[in-house]
Short mmCIF file of C-alpha atoms and ligand atoms in Angstrom, two decimals:
data_model
loop_
_atom_site.label_atom_id
_atom_site.label_comp_id
_atom_site.label_asym_id
_atom_site.label_seq_id
_atom_site.Cartn_x
_atom_site.Cartn_y
_atom_site.Cartn_z
CA MET A 1 22.58 -30.52 25.33
CA SER A 2 22.74 -30.56 21.55
CA LEU A 3 20.82 -27.89 19.68
CA ILE A 4 19.97 -30.31 16.87
CA SER A 5 16.36 -31.46 17.05
CA PRO A 6 16.10 -35.24 16.61
CA TRP A 7 12.39 -34.74 15.83
CA ARG A 8 12.76 -32.19 13.05
CA ALA A 9 12.69 -34.83 10.32
CA ASP A 10 9.29 -36.03 11.64
CA PHE A 11 7.80 -32.73 10.40
CA PRO A 12 7.92 -32.60 6.59
CA ALA A 13 6.87 -28.95 6.45
CA LEU A 14 10.12 -27.89 8.06
CA ALA A 15 12.20 -29.11 5.10
CA ILE A 16 9.76 -27.51 2.62
CA LEU A 17 9.76 -24.21 4.48
CA GLU A 18 13.55 -24.35 4.65
CA SER A 19 13.77 -24.92 0.89
CA GLN A 20 11.70 -21.75 0.54
CA GLY A 21 14.10 -19.86 2.79
CA GLN A 22 11.65 -19.81 5.69
CA THR A 23 12.57 -20.21 9.36
CA TYR A 24 9.50 -20.94 11.44
CA LEU A 25 9.62 -19.37 14.91
CA ASP A 26 5.89 -18.82 15.51
CA SER A 27 4.80 -22.06 17.14
CA ALA A 28 2.95 -20.34 19.98
CA ALA A 29 0.52 -19.12 17.29
CA THR A 30 0.25 -22.54 15.71
CA SER A 31 2.54 -25.49 15.17
CA GLN A 32 3.76 -27.51 12.19
CA LYS A 33 2.46 -31.08 11.94
CA PRO A 34 4.34 -34.39 12.01
CA GLN A 35 4.04 -37.09 9.34
CA ALA A 36 2.34 -39.28 11.96
CA LEU A 37 -0.60 -36.86 11.96
CA ILE A 38 -0.68 -36.52 8.18
CA ASP A 39 -0.74 -40.35 7.92
CA ALA A 40 -3.54 -40.64 10.47
CA LEU A 41 -5.67 -38.05 8.65
CA THR A 42 -4.95 -39.62 5.26
CA GLY A 43 -5.76 -43.04 6.68
CA TYR A 44 -9.06 -41.90 8.11
CA TYR A 45 -10.19 -40.03 5.00
CA THR A 46 -8.92 -42.75 2.65
CA CYS A 47 -10.54 -45.68 4.44
CA GLY A 48 -14.04 -44.22 4.49
CA THR A 49 -15.60 -41.60 6.72
CA ALA A 50 -18.83 -41.86 8.64
CA ASN A 51 -20.70 -39.93 11.27
CA VAL A 52 -20.16 -41.01 14.87
CA HIS A 53 -22.59 -42.31 17.50
CA ARG A 54 -25.38 -42.66 14.93
CA ALA A 55 -25.36 -45.67 12.67
CA GLN A 56 -24.82 -49.42 12.91
CA HIS A 57 -22.81 -49.85 9.70
CA LEU A 58 -19.12 -50.73 9.68
CA PRO A 59 -17.67 -47.31 8.71
CA ALA A 60 -19.73 -45.69 11.48
CA GLU A 61 -18.60 -48.25 14.00
CA ARG A 62 -14.99 -47.74 12.96
CA ALA A 63 -15.25 -43.92 13.12
CA THR A 64 -17.00 -44.04 16.49
CA ARG A 65 -14.36 -46.35 17.93
CA ALA A 66 -11.48 -44.15 16.69
CA PHE A 67 -13.31 -41.04 17.97
CA GLU A 68 -13.89 -42.49 21.43
CA ASP A 69 -10.29 -43.83 21.47
CA ALA A 70 -9.15 -40.23 20.97
CA ARG A 71 -11.17 -39.24 24.02
CA ILE A 72 -9.44 -41.96 26.05
CA LYS A 73 -6.05 -40.72 24.80
CA VAL A 74 -6.78 -37.11 25.83
CA ALA A 75 -7.99 -38.34 29.24
CA ARG A 76 -4.77 -40.34 29.67
CA TRP A 77 -2.59 -37.46 28.49
CA LEU A 78 -4.11 -35.21 31.16
CA ASN A 79 -4.49 -37.94 33.76
CA ALA A 80 -8.22 -37.26 34.01
CA SER A 81 -10.00 -39.82 36.14
CA SER A 82 -12.30 -40.84 33.28
CA PRO A 83 -12.72 -40.23 29.53
CA THR A 84 -16.19 -38.87 30.35
CA GLU A 85 -14.37 -35.85 31.81
CA ILE A 86 -13.23 -34.85 28.29
CA VAL A 87 -15.57 -32.79 26.09
CA PHE A 88 -14.42 -32.16 22.52
CA THR A 89 -14.76 -28.56 21.36
CA ARG A 90 -13.60 -26.58 18.31
CA GLY A 91 -10.68 -25.22 20.34
CA ALA A 92 -9.71 -23.49 23.57
CA THR A 93 -11.79 -20.45 22.62
CA GLU A 94 -14.94 -22.50 22.18
CA ALA A 95 -14.27 -24.37 25.42
CA LEU A 96 -14.03 -21.06 27.31
CA ASN A 97 -17.23 -19.79 25.70
CA LEU A 98 -18.93 -23.08 26.60
CA LEU A 99 -17.94 -22.47 30.22
CA ALA A 100 -19.06 -18.84 30.19
CA TYR A 101 -22.52 -19.93 29.00
CA GLY A 102 -22.67 -23.22 30.87
CA LEU A 103 -21.90 -21.57 34.22
CA GLU A 104 -23.99 -18.44 33.65
CA HIS A 105 -26.82 -19.64 35.89
CA LEU A 106 -24.42 -19.74 38.86
CA ILE A 107 -23.51 -16.04 38.56
CA GLU A 108 -25.69 -13.41 40.16
CA ALA A 109 -25.58 -9.62 40.22
CA GLU A 110 -22.60 -8.32 42.26
CA ASP A 111 -20.87 -11.70 42.15
CA GLU A 112 -17.21 -11.63 41.15
CA ILE A 113 -15.48 -13.35 38.26
CA VAL A 114 -11.72 -13.17 38.72
CA ILE A 115 -9.21 -13.22 35.86
CA SER A 116 -5.70 -11.80 35.54
CA ALA A 117 -4.17 -8.88 33.70
CA LEU A 118 -2.20 -11.13 31.36
CA GLU A 119 -5.04 -13.14 29.85
CA HIS A 120 -5.42 -13.84 26.14
CA HIS A 121 -8.63 -12.28 24.82
CA ALA A 122 -10.05 -15.83 24.67
CA ASN A 123 -9.90 -15.94 28.47
CA LEU A 124 -11.05 -12.35 28.94
CA LEU A 125 -13.91 -11.60 26.56
CA PRO A 126 -16.18 -14.58 27.39
CA TRP A 127 -16.00 -13.59 31.09
CA GLN A 128 -16.40 -9.89 30.36
CA GLN A 129 -19.57 -10.71 28.41
CA LEU A 130 -20.81 -13.04 31.13
CA ALA A 131 -20.25 -10.35 33.78
CA ARG A 132 -22.27 -7.92 31.61
CA ARG A 133 -25.11 -10.35 31.11
CA ARG A 134 -25.40 -11.02 34.84
CA GLY A 135 -24.47 -7.64 36.32
CA ALA A 136 -21.44 -9.28 37.94
CA ARG A 137 -18.02 -7.72 38.51
CA LEU A 138 -14.93 -8.70 36.57
CA VAL A 139 -12.02 -8.54 39.02
CA VAL A 140 -8.55 -8.41 37.48
CA LEU A 141 -5.53 -9.76 39.36
CA PRO A 142 -2.41 -7.66 38.80
CA ILE A 143 0.92 -9.12 37.71
CA ASP A 144 4.30 -8.49 39.26
CA THR A 145 7.56 -7.47 37.60
CA HIS A 146 8.39 -11.14 36.92
CA GLY A 147 5.29 -11.53 34.77
CA MET A 148 3.50 -13.61 37.39
CA ILE A 149 0.08 -13.10 38.90
CA ASP A 150 0.70 -11.26 42.17
CA LEU A 151 -0.29 -13.75 44.88
CA GLU A 152 -0.42 -11.22 47.69
CA ALA A 153 -2.82 -9.06 45.71
CA ALA A 154 -4.78 -12.18 44.71
CA ALA A 155 -5.25 -13.14 48.36
CA GLY A 156 -6.86 -9.72 48.93
CA LEU A 157 -8.98 -9.73 45.77
CA ILE A 158 -10.38 -13.27 45.87
CA GLY A 159 -13.17 -13.17 48.42
CA PRO A 160 -16.57 -14.47 49.45
CA ARG A 161 -18.27 -13.00 46.33
CA THR A 162 -15.82 -14.77 44.01
CA ARG A 163 -17.73 -17.40 42.08
CA LEU A 164 -15.11 -18.19 39.49
CA LEU A 165 -11.37 -17.81 38.85
CA ALA A 166 -10.15 -18.16 35.24
CA VAL A 167 -6.41 -17.84 34.57
CA SER A 168 -3.74 -18.92 32.11
CA GLN A 169 -1.32 -21.66 32.93
CA LEU A 170 1.47 -20.30 30.69
CA SER A 171 1.32 -16.75 29.34
CA ASN A 172 1.31 -16.57 25.54
CA VAL A 173 3.06 -13.19 25.70
CA LEU A 174 5.40 -13.41 28.68
CA GLY A 175 6.21 -17.12 28.63
CA THR A 176 5.76 -17.33 32.41
CA TRP A 177 4.17 -20.25 34.25
CA GLN A 178 1.54 -18.90 36.58
CA PRO A 179 1.56 -19.89 40.27
CA LEU A 180 -1.49 -22.15 40.01
CA ALA A 181 -0.54 -24.33 42.98
CA GLU A 182 -0.92 -21.29 45.25
CA LEU A 183 -3.62 -19.47 43.33
CA LEU A 184 -6.22 -22.19 42.79
CA PRO A 185 -6.58 -22.96 46.53
CA LEU A 186 -7.33 -19.26 47.22
CA ALA A 187 -10.41 -19.62 44.99
CA LYS A 188 -11.30 -23.04 46.34
CA GLN A 189 -11.26 -21.73 49.92
CA GLN A 190 -14.01 -19.31 48.85
CA GLY A 191 -16.00 -22.09 47.21
CA ALA A 192 -15.31 -20.68 43.72
CA LEU A 193 -14.91 -22.72 40.55
CA THR A 194 -11.52 -22.64 38.83
CA VAL A 195 -10.79 -22.56 35.10
CA VAL A 196 -7.27 -22.96 33.70
CA ASP A 197 -6.49 -21.82 30.16
CA GLY A 198 -3.99 -24.47 29.10
CA ALA A 199 -3.76 -23.39 25.44
CA GLN A 200 0.00 -22.70 25.79
CA GLY A 201 0.83 -24.78 28.85
CA VAL A 202 -0.38 -28.06 27.35
CA VAL A 203 2.34 -27.83 24.69
CA HIS A 204 5.15 -27.99 27.22
CA GLY A 205 5.23 -31.00 29.51
CA ARG A 206 2.49 -33.26 30.77
CA HIS A 207 -0.02 -31.82 33.22
CA ASP A 208 -1.89 -33.95 35.69
CA MET A 209 -5.46 -32.78 36.17
CA GLN A 210 -5.92 -34.71 39.37
CA ALA A 211 -2.83 -33.06 40.86
CA MET A 212 -3.69 -29.60 39.50
CA ALA A 213 -7.04 -29.63 41.26
CA CYS A 214 -8.76 -27.20 38.90
CA ASP A 215 -12.39 -27.67 37.95
CA PHE A 216 -11.87 -27.05 34.25
CA TYR A 217 -8.88 -26.98 31.86
CA VAL A 218 -9.02 -26.03 28.18
CA LEU A 219 -6.69 -26.74 25.27
CA SER A 220 -6.39 -26.43 21.49
CA SER A 221 -5.01 -29.24 19.39
CA HIS A 222 -3.34 -27.04 16.75
CA LYS A 223 -0.77 -25.66 19.17
CA LEU A 224 0.10 -29.20 20.24
CA TYR A 225 1.19 -30.24 16.71
CA GLY A 226 -2.35 -31.46 15.98
CA PRO A 227 -5.10 -30.34 13.58
CA GLU A 228 -6.98 -27.06 13.76
CA GLY A 229 -10.67 -26.90 14.56
CA VAL A 230 -10.53 -29.15 17.59
CA GLY A 231 -9.81 -28.72 21.24
CA ALA A 232 -10.86 -30.17 24.53
CA LEU A 233 -12.47 -29.15 27.75
CA TYR A 234 -11.43 -31.19 30.76
CA GLY A 235 -13.97 -30.96 33.56
CA ARG A 236 -13.77 -32.71 36.91
CA GLY A 237 -16.72 -35.12 37.15
CA GLU A 238 -18.68 -33.19 39.77
CA SER A 239 -17.85 -29.83 38.14
CA LEU A 240 -19.21 -30.93 34.76
CA LEU A 241 -22.53 -31.64 36.48
CA LYS A 242 -22.79 -27.89 37.21
CA LEU A 243 -22.78 -26.94 33.52
CA LYS A 244 -26.02 -26.04 31.77
CA HIS A 245 -26.28 -27.11 28.17
CA TRP A 246 -25.38 -24.34 25.75
CA GLN A 247 -25.54 -25.53 22.13
CA PHE A 248 -28.45 -27.59 20.97
CA GLY A 249 -28.89 -30.00 18.09
CA GLY A 250 -28.23 -33.55 16.99
CA GLU A 251 -26.80 -36.24 19.26
CA MET A 252 -26.79 -34.19 22.47
CA VAL A 253 -30.36 -35.11 23.28
CA ARG A 254 -31.81 -38.27 24.82
CA VAL A 255 -35.45 -37.63 23.88
CA ALA A 256 -37.09 -34.67 22.19
CA ASP A 257 -40.63 -33.79 21.25
CA LEU A 258 -42.03 -30.56 19.91
CA THR A 259 -42.21 -28.89 23.30
CA HIS A 260 -39.57 -30.54 25.44
CA ALA A 261 -36.15 -32.20 25.33
CA ASP A 262 -34.02 -34.20 27.73
CA PHE A 263 -30.30 -33.78 27.20
CA HIS A 264 -27.36 -36.12 27.63
CA ALA A 265 -24.87 -35.42 30.41
CA ALA A 266 -21.25 -34.59 29.51
CA PRO A 267 -19.50 -35.30 27.33
CA LEU A 268 -22.10 -35.99 24.61
CA GLY A 269 -24.55 -33.38 25.90
CA PHE A 270 -21.94 -30.70 25.13
CA GLU A 271 -21.02 -31.95 21.66
CA ALA A 272 -24.07 -30.89 19.64
CA GLY A 273 -23.96 -31.55 15.91
CA THR A 274 -21.43 -33.42 13.83
CA PRO A 275 -18.03 -32.94 15.46
CA PRO A 276 -14.77 -32.50 13.50
CA ILE A 277 -14.31 -36.28 13.49
CA GLY A 278 -11.14 -36.48 11.39
CA SER A 279 -9.46 -33.76 13.45
CA ILE A 280 -10.39 -35.46 16.70
CA ILE A 281 -8.93 -38.72 15.44
CA GLY A 282 -5.89 -36.63 14.46
CA LEU A 283 -5.63 -35.26 18.00
CA GLY A 284 -5.55 -38.84 19.25
CA ALA A 285 -2.80 -39.64 16.73
CA ILE A 286 -0.74 -36.66 17.92
CA LEU A 287 -0.94 -37.83 21.50
CA ASP A 288 0.26 -41.27 20.34
CA TYR A 289 3.16 -39.57 18.56
CA LEU A 290 4.06 -37.39 21.55
CA SER A 291 3.71 -40.29 23.99
CA LYS A 292 6.47 -42.15 22.17
CA LEU A 293 8.98 -39.28 22.48
CA ASP A 294 11.47 -39.05 25.31
CA ALA A 295 9.71 -36.32 27.30
CA ALA A 296 12.83 -35.36 29.26
CA ALA A 297 14.80 -35.02 26.01
CA VAL A 298 12.08 -32.77 24.53
CA THR A 299 12.07 -30.55 27.61
CA GLY A 300 15.87 -30.45 27.69
CA HIS A 301 16.03 -29.49 24.02
CA GLU A 302 13.41 -26.76 24.41
CA GLN A 303 15.20 -25.39 27.47
CA ALA A 304 18.60 -25.35 25.76
CA LEU A 305 17.16 -23.55 22.73
CA HIS A 306 15.32 -21.13 24.96
CA MET A 307 18.50 -20.26 26.85
CA LYS A 308 20.29 -19.61 23.57
CA LEU A 309 17.42 -17.40 22.45
CA LEU A 310 17.45 -15.38 25.68
CA ALA A 311 21.24 -15.10 25.74
CA GLY A 312 21.26 -13.80 22.15
CA LEU A 313 18.55 -11.24 22.83
CA GLU A 314 20.11 -10.04 26.06
CA VAL A 315 23.44 -9.09 24.44
CA ARG A 316 21.84 -7.03 21.67
CA ASP A 317 21.79 -3.28 22.17
CA GLY A 318 18.38 -1.78 22.76
CA VAL A 319 16.56 -5.11 22.90
CA LYS A 320 14.27 -5.24 25.92
CA LEU A 321 12.52 -8.43 26.99
CA LEU A 322 9.03 -7.77 28.39
CA CYS A 323 10.09 -9.92 31.35
CA ALA A 324 12.21 -13.02 31.91
CA PRO A 325 10.31 -15.79 30.12
CA GLN A 326 10.55 -19.33 31.49
CA THR A 327 9.54 -21.47 28.54
CA ALA A 328 9.83 -21.68 24.79
CA LEU A 329 9.16 -18.08 23.83
CA ALA A 330 10.53 -14.57 24.21
CA SER A 331 8.71 -11.29 23.62
CA PHE A 332 10.68 -8.11 23.23
CA THR A 333 10.72 -4.54 22.02
CA VAL A 334 13.64 -2.61 20.58
CA GLU A 335 14.35 0.97 21.58
CA GLY A 336 13.50 3.36 18.78
CA VAL A 337 12.16 0.63 16.48
CA HIS A 338 8.51 -0.18 15.85
CA HIS A 339 7.72 -3.87 16.26
CA SER A 340 5.78 -4.08 13.00
CA ASP A 341 8.65 -2.53 11.00
CA LEU A 342 11.01 -5.05 12.51
CA ALA A 343 8.63 -7.98 11.89
CA HIS A 344 8.25 -6.81 8.31
CA LEU A 345 12.01 -6.81 7.72
CA LEU A 346 12.38 -10.18 9.44
CA ALA A 347 9.62 -11.62 7.25
CA GLU A 348 11.40 -10.29 4.16
CA GLN A 349 14.41 -12.33 5.25
CA GLY A 350 12.30 -15.46 5.76
CA ILE A 351 11.97 -15.26 9.53
CA ALA A 352 8.46 -16.15 10.71
CA VAL A 353 7.83 -14.48 14.05
CA ARG A 354 4.79 -12.64 15.32
CA SER A 355 4.47 -8.96 16.13
CA GLY A 356 1.60 -7.03 17.67
CA THR A 357 -0.48 -7.36 20.79
CA HIS A 358 -0.77 -11.17 20.72
CA CYS A 359 -4.48 -11.00 21.59
CA ALA A 360 -3.60 -9.49 24.96
CA GLN A 361 -4.31 -5.79 24.56
CA PRO A 362 -4.93 -5.09 28.27
CA LEU A 363 -1.50 -6.53 29.10
CA MET A 364 0.14 -4.34 26.45
CA LYS A 365 -1.55 -1.31 27.95
CA ILE A 366 -0.28 -2.18 31.43
CA LEU A 367 3.22 -2.63 30.03
CA GLY A 368 2.90 0.76 28.30
CA ILE A 369 3.61 -0.57 24.81
CA ASP A 370 1.54 -0.99 21.66
CA GLY A 371 3.01 -4.35 20.79
CA ALA A 372 6.07 -6.56 20.81
CA ILE A 373 7.88 -9.15 18.74
CA ARG A 374 7.38 -12.73 19.90
CA VAL A 375 9.75 -15.53 18.95
CA SER A 376 8.34 -18.92 19.88
CA LEU A 377 9.83 -22.38 19.68
CA GLY A 378 8.59 -25.86 18.89
CA LEU A 379 10.33 -29.16 19.51
CA TYR A 380 11.45 -29.15 15.85
CA ASN A 381 13.44 -25.91 16.06
CA ASP A 382 17.20 -26.06 16.26
CA GLY A 383 20.28 -23.92 16.81
CA VAL A 384 20.50 -23.06 13.09
CA ASP A 385 17.00 -21.54 13.21
CA LEU A 386 18.18 -19.23 16.00
CA GLU A 387 21.38 -18.32 14.16
CA ARG A 388 19.29 -17.36 11.11
CA PHE A 389 16.99 -15.33 13.33
CA PHE A 390 19.85 -13.44 14.98
CA GLY A 391 21.53 -12.81 11.61
CA ALA A 392 18.28 -11.34 10.27
CA LEU A 393 17.66 -9.39 13.48
CA ASP A 394 21.10 -7.74 13.32
CA HIS A 395 20.66 -6.91 9.65
CA SER A 396 17.18 -5.45 10.29
CA LEU A 397 18.36 -3.36 13.20
CA ASP A 398 21.25 -2.00 11.12
CA LEU A 399 18.71 -0.91 8.52
CA LEU A 400 16.26 0.57 11.01
CA ARG A 401 18.65 2.49 13.24
N1 LIG B 1 -5.35 -18.87 25.39
C1 LIG B 1 -4.07 -18.67 25.09
C2 LIG B 1 -3.10 -18.43 26.21
C3 LIG B 1 -3.65 -18.72 23.76
O1 LIG B 1 -2.37 -18.51 23.46
C4 LIG B 1 -4.60 -18.96 22.74
C5 LIG B 1 -4.19 -19.01 21.28
N2 LIG B 1 -3.40 -17.97 20.86
C6 LIG B 1 -5.93 -19.17 23.11
C7 LIG B 1 -6.27 -19.12 24.44
C8 LIG B 1 -7.01 -19.43 22.11
O2 LIG B 1 -6.76 -20.60 21.41
P1 LIG B 1 -7.56 -20.92 20.05
O3 LIG B 1 -7.41 -19.71 19.18
O4 LIG B 1 -6.85 -22.12 19.51
O5 LIG B 1 -8.96 -21.20 20.45
#
């Protein structure tokens, strides 16, 4: 498999960054954008904007159609059974907060909300707050030495008081796919609802919601080469019916008077106020772009790059991977070197990687570290990016040790 990315030229920022001596290896934080997205956004803003679902005039009709087309595209991308199962949000974080408020009425004192030890703060704090509000217990599933949620422990911890299980699909720190096929049924057997944080997983491969059998799945567009400020909540039809409305305002209401209001069902009932229309249309355009790529070639390229990344890290003295990552990223520490010093030196040499706790402080504590360097790959990265990274890593380590 060649380590040249045939898609790199689709992303104009890569050439500009390269001309500035920058090598972008931080796509798990956010991704660069293809020309197809820039064209779609330019087209929308150039041709005349309008608010959606409100007016009869032509620009409004056009915007509403493009907006609802984007919903259909997200539904198709996830193989949802209907576009009405897709609620647009401002991102994965907002989708998780929506769930934590929308499901609050189902949680009683002493009930259990189950998460795992490797969750991003976005899939920890909304549940921690919900547990506090309701006097419920937050139960944390441990992880094993492979960076996977420990299924044996999970079988013991998920029980009759479990009302909800919320876990990541792909860890943003460890790069490990979580054993959802085994885990979700453990919660289902107890009659609990299941939430999957797909913020990282959605970027790698297509995921079929009907096959995954979760109740809810959340994603952010900006990690998937799309615009910031937009994400989606997938909810199985009957599961969406369980949600209480959480944000109130324009367009989510059927009728309102001064004392009473009757709200729309999902999706519109959960999209109060003017949504980020251009960004949602952009998300649709990204899915069009991605749909035209050879998915097997993208996966093959990402895997080949990932293997090169791991092989290079493994042969370097003192470099310690947090665990064996499976996809598109690698997090590591270096003996005797602080991660922020190393990230600083790498940045000085034009290498864009992330250092710190990666919004997963409890996981860092369990691992006994105060942070790590994370190198993460997008479909536009190539072998030269990795060679530049390793050159800069060696130089930095020579300086630091
Ligand atoms: N979950 C995971 C696993 C993530 O990596 C992120 C983003 N770093 C989020 C949730 C939150 O996504 P956003 O900041 O786009 O809402």
